Short mmCIF file of C-alpha atoms and ligand atoms in Angstrom, two decimals:
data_model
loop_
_atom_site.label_atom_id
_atom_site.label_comp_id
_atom_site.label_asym_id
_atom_site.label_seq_id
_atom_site.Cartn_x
_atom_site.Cartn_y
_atom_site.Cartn_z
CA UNK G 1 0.00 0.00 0.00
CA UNK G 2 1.07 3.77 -1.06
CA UNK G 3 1.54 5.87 1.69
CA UNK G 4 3.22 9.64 2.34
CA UNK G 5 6.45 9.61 4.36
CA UNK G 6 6.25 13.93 5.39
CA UNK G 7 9.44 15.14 7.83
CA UNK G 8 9.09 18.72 9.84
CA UNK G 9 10.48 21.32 7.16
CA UNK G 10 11.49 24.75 7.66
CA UNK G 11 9.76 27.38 6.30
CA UNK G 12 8.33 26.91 2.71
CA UNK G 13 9.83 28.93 -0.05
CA UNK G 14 9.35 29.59 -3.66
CA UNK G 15 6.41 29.59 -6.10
CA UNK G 16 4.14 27.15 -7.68
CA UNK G 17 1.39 27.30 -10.99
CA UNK G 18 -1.82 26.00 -10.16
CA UNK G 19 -3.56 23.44 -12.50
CA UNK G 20 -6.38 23.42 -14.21
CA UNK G 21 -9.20 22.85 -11.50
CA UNK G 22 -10.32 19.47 -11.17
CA UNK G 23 -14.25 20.56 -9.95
CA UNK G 24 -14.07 22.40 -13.84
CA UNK G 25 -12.54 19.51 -16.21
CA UNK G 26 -14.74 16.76 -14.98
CA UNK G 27 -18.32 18.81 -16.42
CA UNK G 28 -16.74 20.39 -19.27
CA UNK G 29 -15.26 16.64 -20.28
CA UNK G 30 -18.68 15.39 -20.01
CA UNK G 31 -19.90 18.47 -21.70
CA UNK G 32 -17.89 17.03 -24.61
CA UNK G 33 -20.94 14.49 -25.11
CA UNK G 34 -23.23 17.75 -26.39
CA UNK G 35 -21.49 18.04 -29.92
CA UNK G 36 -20.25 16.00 -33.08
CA UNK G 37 -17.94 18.75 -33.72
CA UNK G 38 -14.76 17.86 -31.50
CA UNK G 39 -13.94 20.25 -28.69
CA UNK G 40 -10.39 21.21 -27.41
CA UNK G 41 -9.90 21.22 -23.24
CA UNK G 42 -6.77 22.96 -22.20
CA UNK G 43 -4.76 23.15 -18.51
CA UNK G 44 -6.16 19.68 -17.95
CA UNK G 45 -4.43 18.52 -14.84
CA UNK G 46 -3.26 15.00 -14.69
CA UNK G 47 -5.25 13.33 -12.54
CA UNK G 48 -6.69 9.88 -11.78
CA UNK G 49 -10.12 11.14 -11.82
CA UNK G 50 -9.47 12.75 -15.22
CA UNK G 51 -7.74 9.86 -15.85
CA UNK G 52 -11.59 7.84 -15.05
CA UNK G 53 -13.92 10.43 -16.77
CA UNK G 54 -11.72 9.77 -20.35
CA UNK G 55 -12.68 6.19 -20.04
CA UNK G 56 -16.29 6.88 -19.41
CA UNK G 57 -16.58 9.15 -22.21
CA UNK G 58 -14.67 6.46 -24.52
CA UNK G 59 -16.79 3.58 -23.40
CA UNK G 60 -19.76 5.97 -24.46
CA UNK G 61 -18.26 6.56 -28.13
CA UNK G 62 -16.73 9.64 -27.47
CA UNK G 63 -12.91 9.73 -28.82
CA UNK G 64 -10.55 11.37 -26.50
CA UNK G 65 -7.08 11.86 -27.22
CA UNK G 66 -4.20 14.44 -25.42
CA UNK G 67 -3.10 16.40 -28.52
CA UNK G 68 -0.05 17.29 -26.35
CA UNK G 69 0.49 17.60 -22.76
CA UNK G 70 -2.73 18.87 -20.36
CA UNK G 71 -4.93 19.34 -23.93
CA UNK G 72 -7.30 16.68 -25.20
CA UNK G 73 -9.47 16.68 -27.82
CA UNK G 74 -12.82 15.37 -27.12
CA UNK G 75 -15.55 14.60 -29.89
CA UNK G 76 -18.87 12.88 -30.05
CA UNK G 77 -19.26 11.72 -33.01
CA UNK G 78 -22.27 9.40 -32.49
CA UNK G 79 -22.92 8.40 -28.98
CA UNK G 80 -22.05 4.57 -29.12
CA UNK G 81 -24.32 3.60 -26.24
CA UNK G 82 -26.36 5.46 -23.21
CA UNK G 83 -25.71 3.49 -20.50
CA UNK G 84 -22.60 3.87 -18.59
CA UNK G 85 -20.29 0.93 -17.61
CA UNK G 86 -20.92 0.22 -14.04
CA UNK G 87 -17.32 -0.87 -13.26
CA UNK G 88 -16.15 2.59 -14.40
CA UNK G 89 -18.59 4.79 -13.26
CA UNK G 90 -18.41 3.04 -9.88
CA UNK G 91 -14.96 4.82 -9.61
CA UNK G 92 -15.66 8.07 -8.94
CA UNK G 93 -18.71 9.95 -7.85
CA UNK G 94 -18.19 12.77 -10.37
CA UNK G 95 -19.05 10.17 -13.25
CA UNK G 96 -22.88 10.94 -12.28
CA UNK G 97 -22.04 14.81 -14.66
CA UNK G 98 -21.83 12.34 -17.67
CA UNK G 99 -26.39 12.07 -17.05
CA UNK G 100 -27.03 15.54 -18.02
CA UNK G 101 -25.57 15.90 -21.53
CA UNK G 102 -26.01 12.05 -22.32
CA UNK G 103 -29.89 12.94 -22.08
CA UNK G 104 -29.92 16.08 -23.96
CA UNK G 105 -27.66 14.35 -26.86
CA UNK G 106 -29.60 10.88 -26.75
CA UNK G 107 -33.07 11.20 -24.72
CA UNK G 108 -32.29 8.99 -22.36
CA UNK G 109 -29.13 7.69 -20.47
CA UNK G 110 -28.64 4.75 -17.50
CA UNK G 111 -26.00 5.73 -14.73
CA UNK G 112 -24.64 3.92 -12.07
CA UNK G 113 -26.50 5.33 -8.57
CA UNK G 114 -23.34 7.19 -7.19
CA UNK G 115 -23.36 6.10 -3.70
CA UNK G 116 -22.64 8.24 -0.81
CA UNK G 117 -18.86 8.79 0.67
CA UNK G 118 -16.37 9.07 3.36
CA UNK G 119 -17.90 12.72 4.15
CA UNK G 120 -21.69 11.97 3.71
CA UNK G 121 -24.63 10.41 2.03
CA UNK G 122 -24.36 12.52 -0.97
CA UNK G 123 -27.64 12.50 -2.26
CA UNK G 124 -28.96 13.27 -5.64
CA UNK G 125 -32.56 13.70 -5.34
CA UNK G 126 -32.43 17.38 -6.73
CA UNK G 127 -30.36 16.05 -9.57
CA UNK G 128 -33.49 13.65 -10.28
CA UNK G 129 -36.01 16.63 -9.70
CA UNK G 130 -34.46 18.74 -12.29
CA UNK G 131 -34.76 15.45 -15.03
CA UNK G 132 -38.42 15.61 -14.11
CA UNK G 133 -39.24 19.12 -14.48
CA UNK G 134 -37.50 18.65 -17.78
CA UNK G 135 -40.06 16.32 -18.87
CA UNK G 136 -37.89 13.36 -18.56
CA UNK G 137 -38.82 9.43 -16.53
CA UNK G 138 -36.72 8.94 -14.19
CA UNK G 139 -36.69 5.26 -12.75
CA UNK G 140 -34.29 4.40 -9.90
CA UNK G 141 -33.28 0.80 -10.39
CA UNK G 142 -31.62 -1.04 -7.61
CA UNK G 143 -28.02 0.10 -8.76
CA UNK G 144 -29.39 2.59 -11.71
CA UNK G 145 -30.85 5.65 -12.42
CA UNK G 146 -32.46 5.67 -15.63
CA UNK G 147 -34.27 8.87 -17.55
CA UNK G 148 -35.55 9.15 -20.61
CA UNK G 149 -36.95 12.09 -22.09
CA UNK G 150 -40.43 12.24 -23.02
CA UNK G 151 -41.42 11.89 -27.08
CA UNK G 152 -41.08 15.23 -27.81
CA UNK G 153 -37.56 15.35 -25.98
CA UNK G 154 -37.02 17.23 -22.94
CA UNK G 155 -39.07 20.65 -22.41
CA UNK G 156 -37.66 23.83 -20.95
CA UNK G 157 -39.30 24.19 -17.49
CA UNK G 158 -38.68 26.38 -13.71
CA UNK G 159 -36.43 24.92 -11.67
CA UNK G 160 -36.14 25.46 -8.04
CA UNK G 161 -33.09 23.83 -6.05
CA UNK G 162 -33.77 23.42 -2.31
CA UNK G 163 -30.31 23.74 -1.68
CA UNK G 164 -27.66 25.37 -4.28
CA UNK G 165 -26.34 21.92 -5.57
CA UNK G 166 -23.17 22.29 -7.80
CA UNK G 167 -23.69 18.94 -9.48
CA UNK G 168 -27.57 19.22 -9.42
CA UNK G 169 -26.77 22.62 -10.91
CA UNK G 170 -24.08 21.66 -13.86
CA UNK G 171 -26.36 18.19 -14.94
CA UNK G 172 -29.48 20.55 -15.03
CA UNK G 173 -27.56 23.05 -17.24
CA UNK G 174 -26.75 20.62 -19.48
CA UNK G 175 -29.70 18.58 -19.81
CA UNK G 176 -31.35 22.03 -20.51
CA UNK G 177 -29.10 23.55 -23.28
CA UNK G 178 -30.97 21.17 -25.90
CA UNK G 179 -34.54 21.46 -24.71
CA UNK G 180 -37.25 23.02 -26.06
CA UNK G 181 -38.25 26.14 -24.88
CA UNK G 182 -36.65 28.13 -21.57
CA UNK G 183 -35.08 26.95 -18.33
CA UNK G 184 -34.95 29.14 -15.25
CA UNK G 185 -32.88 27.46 -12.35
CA UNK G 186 -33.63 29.18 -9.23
CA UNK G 187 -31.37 28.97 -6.48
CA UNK G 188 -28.29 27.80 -8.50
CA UNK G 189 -24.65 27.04 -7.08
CA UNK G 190 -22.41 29.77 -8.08
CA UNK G 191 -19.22 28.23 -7.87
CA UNK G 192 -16.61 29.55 -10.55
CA UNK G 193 -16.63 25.73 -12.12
CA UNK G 194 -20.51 26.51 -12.91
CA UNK G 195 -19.52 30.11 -14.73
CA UNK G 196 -16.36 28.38 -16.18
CA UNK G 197 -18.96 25.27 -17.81
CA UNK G 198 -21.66 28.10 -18.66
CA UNK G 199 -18.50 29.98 -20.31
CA UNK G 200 -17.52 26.55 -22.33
CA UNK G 201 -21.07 25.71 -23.04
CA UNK G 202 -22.07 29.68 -24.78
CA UNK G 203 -18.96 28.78 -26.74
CA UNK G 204 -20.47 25.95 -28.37
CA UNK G 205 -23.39 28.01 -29.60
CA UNK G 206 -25.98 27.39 -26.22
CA UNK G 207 -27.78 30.28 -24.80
CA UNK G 208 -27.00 30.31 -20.73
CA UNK G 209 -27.35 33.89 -19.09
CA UNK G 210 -26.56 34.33 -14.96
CA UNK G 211 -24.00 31.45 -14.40
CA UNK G 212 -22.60 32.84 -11.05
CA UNK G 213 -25.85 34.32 -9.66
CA UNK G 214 -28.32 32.37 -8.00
CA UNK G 215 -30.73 32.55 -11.09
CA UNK G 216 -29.80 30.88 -14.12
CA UNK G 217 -31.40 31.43 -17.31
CA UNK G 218 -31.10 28.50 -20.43
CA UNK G 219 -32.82 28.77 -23.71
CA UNK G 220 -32.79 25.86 -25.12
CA UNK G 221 -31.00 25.70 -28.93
CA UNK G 222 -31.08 22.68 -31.78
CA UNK G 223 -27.95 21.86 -31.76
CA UNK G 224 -24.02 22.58 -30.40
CA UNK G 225 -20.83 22.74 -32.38
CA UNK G 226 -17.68 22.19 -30.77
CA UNK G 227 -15.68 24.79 -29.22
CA UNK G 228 -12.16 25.40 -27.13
CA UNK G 229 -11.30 26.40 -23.81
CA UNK G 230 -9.27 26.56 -20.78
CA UNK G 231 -9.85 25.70 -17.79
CA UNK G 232 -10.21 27.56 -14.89
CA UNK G 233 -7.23 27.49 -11.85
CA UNK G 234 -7.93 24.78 -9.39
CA UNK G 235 -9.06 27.55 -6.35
CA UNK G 236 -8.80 24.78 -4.00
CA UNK G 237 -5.33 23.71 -5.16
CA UNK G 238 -4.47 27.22 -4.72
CA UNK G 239 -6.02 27.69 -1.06
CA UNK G 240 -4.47 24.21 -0.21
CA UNK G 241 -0.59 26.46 -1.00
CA UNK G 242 -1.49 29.24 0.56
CA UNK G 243 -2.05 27.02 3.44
CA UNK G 244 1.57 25.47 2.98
CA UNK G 245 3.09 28.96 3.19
CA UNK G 246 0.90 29.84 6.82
CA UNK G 247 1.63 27.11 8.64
CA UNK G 248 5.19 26.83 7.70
CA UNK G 249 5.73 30.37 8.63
CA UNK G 250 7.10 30.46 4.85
CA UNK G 251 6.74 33.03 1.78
CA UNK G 252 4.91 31.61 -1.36
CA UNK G 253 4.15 33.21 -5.12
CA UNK G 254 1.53 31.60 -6.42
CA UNK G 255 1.03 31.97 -10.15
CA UNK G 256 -2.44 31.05 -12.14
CA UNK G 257 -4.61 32.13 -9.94
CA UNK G 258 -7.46 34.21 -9.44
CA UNK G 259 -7.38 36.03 -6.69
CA UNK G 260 -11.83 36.36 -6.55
CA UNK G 261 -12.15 32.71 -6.24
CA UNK G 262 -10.07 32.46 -3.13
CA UNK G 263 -11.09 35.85 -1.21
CA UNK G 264 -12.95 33.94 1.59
CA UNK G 265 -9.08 32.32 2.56
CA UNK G 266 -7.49 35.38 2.20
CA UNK G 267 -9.61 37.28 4.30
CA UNK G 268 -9.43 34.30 7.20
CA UNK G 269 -5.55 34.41 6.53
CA UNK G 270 -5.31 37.82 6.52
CA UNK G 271 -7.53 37.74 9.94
CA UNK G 272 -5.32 35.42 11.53
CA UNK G 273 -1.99 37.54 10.53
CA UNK G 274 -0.86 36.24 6.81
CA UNK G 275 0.31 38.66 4.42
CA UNK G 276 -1.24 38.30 0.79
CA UNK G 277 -0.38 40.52 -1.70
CA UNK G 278 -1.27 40.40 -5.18
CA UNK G 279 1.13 41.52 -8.06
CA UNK G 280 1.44 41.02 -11.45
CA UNK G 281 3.27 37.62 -11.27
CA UNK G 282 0.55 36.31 -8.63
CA UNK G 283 -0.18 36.12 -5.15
CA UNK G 284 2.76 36.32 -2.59
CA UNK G 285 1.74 34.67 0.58
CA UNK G 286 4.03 35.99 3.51
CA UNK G 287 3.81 34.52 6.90
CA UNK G 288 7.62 34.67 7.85
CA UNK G 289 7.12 37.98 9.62
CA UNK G 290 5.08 37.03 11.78
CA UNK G 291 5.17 33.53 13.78
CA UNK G 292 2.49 34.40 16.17
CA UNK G 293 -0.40 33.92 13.87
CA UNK G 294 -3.90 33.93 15.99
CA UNK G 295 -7.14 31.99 15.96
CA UNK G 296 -10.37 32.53 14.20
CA UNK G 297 -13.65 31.47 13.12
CA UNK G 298 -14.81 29.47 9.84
CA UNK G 299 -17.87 28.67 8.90
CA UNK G 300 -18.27 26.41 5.48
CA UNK G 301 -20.97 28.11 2.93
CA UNK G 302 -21.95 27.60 -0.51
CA UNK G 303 -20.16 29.98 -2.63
CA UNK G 304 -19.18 32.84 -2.15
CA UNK G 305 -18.88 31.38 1.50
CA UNK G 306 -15.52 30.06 2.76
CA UNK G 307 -15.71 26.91 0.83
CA UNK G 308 -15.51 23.21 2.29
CA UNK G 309 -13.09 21.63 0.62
CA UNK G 310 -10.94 23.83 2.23
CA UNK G 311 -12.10 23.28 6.12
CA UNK G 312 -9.72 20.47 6.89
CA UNK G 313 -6.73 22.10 5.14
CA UNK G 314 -7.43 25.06 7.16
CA UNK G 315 -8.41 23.21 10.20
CA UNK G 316 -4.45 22.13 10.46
CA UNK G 317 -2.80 25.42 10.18
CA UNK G 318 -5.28 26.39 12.99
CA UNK G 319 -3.75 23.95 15.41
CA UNK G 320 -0.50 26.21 15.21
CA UNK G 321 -2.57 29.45 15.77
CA UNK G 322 -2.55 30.91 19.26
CA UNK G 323 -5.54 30.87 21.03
CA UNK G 324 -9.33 29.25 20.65
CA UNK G 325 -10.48 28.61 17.09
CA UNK G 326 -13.87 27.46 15.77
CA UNK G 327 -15.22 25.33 12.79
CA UNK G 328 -18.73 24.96 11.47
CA UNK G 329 -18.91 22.78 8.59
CA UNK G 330 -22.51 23.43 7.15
CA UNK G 331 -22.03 21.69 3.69
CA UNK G 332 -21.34 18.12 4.23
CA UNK G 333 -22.74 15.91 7.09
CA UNK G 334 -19.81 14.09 8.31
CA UNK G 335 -16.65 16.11 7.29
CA UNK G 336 -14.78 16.26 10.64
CA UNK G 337 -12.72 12.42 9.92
CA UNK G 338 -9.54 14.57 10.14
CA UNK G 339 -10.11 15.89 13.87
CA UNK G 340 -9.07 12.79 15.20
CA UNK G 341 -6.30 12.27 13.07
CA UNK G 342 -5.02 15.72 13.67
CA UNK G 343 -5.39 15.32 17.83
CA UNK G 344 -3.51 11.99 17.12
CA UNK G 345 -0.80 14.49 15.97
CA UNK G 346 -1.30 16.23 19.30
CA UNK G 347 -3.99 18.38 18.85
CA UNK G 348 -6.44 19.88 20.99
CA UNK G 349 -9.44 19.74 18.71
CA UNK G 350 -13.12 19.00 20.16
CA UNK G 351 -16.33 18.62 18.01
CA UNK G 352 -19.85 18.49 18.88
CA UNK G 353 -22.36 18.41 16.11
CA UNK G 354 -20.82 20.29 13.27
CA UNK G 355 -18.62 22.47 15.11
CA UNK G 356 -15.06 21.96 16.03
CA UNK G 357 -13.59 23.76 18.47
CA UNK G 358 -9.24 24.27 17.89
CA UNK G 359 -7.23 24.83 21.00
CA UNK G 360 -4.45 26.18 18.67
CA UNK G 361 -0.66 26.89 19.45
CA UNK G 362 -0.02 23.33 20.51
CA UNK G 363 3.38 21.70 18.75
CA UNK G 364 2.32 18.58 16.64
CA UNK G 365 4.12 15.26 16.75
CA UNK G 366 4.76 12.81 13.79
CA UNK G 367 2.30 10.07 13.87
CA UNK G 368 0.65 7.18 12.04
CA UNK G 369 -2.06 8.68 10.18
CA UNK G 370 -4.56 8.36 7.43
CA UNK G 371 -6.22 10.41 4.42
CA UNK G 372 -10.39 9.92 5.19
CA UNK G 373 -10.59 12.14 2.39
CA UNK G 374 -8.81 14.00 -0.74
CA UNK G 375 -9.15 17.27 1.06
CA UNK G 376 -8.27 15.76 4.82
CA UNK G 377 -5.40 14.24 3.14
CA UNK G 378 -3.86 17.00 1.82
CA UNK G 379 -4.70 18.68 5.48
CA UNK G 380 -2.59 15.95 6.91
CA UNK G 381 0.44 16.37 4.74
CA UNK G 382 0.20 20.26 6.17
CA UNK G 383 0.89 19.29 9.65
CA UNK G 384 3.27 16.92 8.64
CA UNK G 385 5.37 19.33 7.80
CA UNK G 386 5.16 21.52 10.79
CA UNK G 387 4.85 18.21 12.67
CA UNK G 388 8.23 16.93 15.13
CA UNK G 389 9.55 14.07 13.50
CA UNK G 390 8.11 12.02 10.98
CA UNK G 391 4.36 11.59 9.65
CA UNK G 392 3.38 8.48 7.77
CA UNK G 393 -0.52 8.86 6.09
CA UNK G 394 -2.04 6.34 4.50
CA UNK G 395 -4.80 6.01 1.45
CA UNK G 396 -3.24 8.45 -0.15
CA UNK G 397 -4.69 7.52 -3.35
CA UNK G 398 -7.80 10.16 -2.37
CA UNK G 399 -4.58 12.94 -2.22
CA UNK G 400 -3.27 11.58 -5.82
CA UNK G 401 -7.19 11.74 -7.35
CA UNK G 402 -7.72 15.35 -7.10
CA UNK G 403 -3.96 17.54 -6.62
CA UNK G 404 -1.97 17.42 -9.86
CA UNK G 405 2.12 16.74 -9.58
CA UNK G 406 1.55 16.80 -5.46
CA UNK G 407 5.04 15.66 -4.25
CA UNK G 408 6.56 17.14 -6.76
CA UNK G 409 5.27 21.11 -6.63
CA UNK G 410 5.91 20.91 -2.34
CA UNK G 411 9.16 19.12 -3.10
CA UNK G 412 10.38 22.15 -5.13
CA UNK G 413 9.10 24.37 -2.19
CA UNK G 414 11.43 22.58 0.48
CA UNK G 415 9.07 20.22 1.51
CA UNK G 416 10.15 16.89 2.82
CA UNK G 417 7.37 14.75 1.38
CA UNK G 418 8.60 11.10 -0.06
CA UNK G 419 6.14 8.33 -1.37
CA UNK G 420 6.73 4.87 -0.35
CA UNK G 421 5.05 1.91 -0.96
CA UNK G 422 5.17 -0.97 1.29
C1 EPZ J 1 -18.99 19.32 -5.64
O1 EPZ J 1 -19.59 18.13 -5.16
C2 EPZ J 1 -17.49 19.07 -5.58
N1 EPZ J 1 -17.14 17.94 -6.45
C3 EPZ J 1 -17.07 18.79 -4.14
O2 EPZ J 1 -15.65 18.65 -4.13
C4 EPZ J 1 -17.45 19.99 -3.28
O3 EPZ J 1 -17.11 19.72 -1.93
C5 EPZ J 1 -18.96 20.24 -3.40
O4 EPZ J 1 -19.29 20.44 -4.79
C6 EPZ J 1 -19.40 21.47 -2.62
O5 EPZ J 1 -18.71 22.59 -3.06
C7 EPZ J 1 -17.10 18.13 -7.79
O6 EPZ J 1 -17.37 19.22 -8.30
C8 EPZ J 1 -16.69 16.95 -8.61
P1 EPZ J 1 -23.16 19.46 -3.91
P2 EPZ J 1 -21.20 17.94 -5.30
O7 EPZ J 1 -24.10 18.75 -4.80
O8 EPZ J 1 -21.67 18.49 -6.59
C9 EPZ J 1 -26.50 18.18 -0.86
C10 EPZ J 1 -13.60 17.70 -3.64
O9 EPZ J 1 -12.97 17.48 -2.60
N2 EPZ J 1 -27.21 17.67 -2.04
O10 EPZ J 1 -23.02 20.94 -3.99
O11 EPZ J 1 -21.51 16.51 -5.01
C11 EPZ J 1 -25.37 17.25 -0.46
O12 EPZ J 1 -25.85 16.26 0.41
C12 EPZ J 1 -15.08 17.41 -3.70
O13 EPZ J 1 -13.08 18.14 -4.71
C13 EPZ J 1 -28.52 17.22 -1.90
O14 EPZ J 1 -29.09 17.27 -0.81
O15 EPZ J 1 -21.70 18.85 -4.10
C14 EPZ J 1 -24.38 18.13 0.23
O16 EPZ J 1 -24.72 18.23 1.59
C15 EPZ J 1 -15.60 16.91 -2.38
N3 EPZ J 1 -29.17 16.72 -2.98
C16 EPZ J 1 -24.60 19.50 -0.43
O17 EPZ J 1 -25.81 19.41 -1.19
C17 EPZ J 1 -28.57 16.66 -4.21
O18 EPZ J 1 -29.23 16.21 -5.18
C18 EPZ J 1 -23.48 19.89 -1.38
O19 EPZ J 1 -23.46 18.98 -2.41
C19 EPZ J 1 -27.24 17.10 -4.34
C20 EPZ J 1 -26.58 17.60 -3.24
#
């Protein structure tokens, strides 16, 4: 089994380019399914989920080939068959995006039921609404979802979400594109990955007005030709280095980012006594003036809310921050896994409900740890490095699924971060 080997560091030093974000190529791959015409994806990251999602789309019909490094080529010529190979889709959760645009291109499409995860049940009942109000049957089989559209193909209709879904949000938008007639989703996600797939999906000739506001507007078109584009900077990858740089006491330029999609970190690392500056090159992330950094408050939110995939990352600098922190994590049911990994470390973290509460300011200790999630395992390799000693974490095939070149871009910041398999 593959596991992280991190040693205490010094300060980290240096800059790193962020990818292409993986919560952007995953619906604009499957977006691919909506033309003939083939479509160019650039700043793909290399990742194993990637990696998954080209497979689907293959065993679909679609041809997918990287016309040189991080830019494939995706095309639909004629969708070879609707129903998605279990064993594949099975992989990874995100395969469920693939529903959306296979039932606008075909009228109908049979997906593996993504089950729930490590950080809750992960539901997709507003998913299935929106196929409804589209006119579509939607049958849930024991292991399948199945929907087909009704005979005169899938009809524009209002669409509230109960809660601001970003799948729910990007399947809906792309079932929609091809309907007849108009589609109002009310109460929309308005993550940057939705405007960046809105942005993609205008390109290839569909109609989509308010992609970052809570109301999105789709008139439906005949057809889409293929179009290029690049994807947009992973914001997570990005908060997950500005993270290195705080609780390493280091000084970090990050380049390809943008500095809107991360504002809820930088204010809470600004808050807790970060420097961030922004220049031309990027964002400089300075915390080796000041070791005493202090404790605050986070509370997860949809965007433009301090984001959740960024709690447990955040949670581990906050164990070296003076004073009495809190958590709320108001997203995801069970997303605290890492607290008791991280007090295994030797930190004072309590939870009750979905609040945790950081004693910070404590020294960590190297430990035996694992990764109960992509995010939590990159939140572990943090205090590894701030950690006394040695830190071994385990599963860290979550950490390889979703962070492009990982050992390598901390490596080139000082990091002592080795991958050993044993
Ligand atoms: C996306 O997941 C991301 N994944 C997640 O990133 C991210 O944490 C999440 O959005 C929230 O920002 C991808 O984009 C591939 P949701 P998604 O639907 O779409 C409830 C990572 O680490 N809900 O916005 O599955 C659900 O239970 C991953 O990169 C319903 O109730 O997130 C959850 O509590 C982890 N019914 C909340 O919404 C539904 O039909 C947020 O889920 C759908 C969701």
């Amino acid at each position: 089994m593959a596991k992280f080997l991190v040693q205490k560091c010094g300060p980290l030093n240096g800059e790193v380019v962020i990818s292409g974000a993986k919560n952007a190529v995953l619906p604009l791959m499957a977006a691919g399914i909506l033309a003939e015409e083939e479509c160019i994806i650039r700043d793909v990251p290399d990742l194993r989920d990637v990696m998954v999602m080209k497979e689907i789309l293959r065993s679909l019909g679609t041809e997918v080939e990287e016309v040189e490094e991080s830019v494939l080529r995706v095309q639909t010529r004629t969708v070879k068959t609707n129903e998605a190979d279990y064993e594949l889709v099975s992989k990874m959760r995100a395969s469920f995006l693939i529903m959306g645009p296979l039932l606008a291109r075909t009228g109908s499409a049979k997906v593996y039921s993504p089950g729930g995860c490590s950080i809750g049940k992960r539901p997709i009942d507003l998913h299935l609404k929106g196929f409804r109000a589209l006119g579509a049957e939607v049958v849930i089989e024991d292991k399948y979802i199945e929907a087909k559209a009704g005979k005169d193909g899938l009809i524009g209709a209002d669409i509230y979400l109960d809660f601001p879904s970003v799948g729910a949000t990007e399947n809906i938008m792309t079932a929609a594109v091809l309907a007849k007639g108009t589609t109002i989703i009310e109460n929309a996600a308005k993550e940057p990955e939705i405007v960046d797939l809105a942005n993609f999906l205008n390109k290839m000739g569909a109609r989509i007005k308010g992609a970052g506001t809570d109301i999105i507007k789709i008139e439906g078109v005949e057809k889409l030709k293929g179009a290029s584009h690049t994807v947009v900077p992973d914001r997570i990858e990005a908060g997950t280095y500005m993270l290195a740089a705080a609780i390493t006491r280091g000084q970090i330029l990050i380049k390809n980012i943008v500095p809107d999609h991360v504002k809820p970190i930088t204010a809470k690392l600004r808050e807790c006594g970060v420097r961030i500056e922004m220049t031309d090159e990027g964002m400089y992330v300075i915390a080796d003036e000041n070791p005493h950094m202090v404790a605050t408050d986070i509370k997860t939110l949809p965007y433009p809310g301090f984001p959740t995939d960024i709690q447990s990352p955040f949670m581990a600098f906050l164990t070296t921050a003076e004073g009495e922190s809190t958590v709320i994590e108001t997203v995801f049911e069970n997303r605290f896994m890492h607290v008791a990994e991280l007090n295994r470390m030797g930190a004072n973290i309590k939870t009750e409900g979905n609040k945790a509460v950081i004693n910070g300011g404590k020294n960590l200790e190297g430990a035996q740890v694992i990764a109960t999630d992509l995010r939590a395992g990159a939140a572990m390799v943090l205090a590894g490095l701030v950690a006394e000693g040695t830190t071994e974490i385990a599963e860290i095939y979550h950490i390889e699924r979703g962070y492009e070149k990982f050992i390598e871009k901390f490596k080139a910041l000082g990091a002592n971060i080795f991958k050993i398999v044993s």
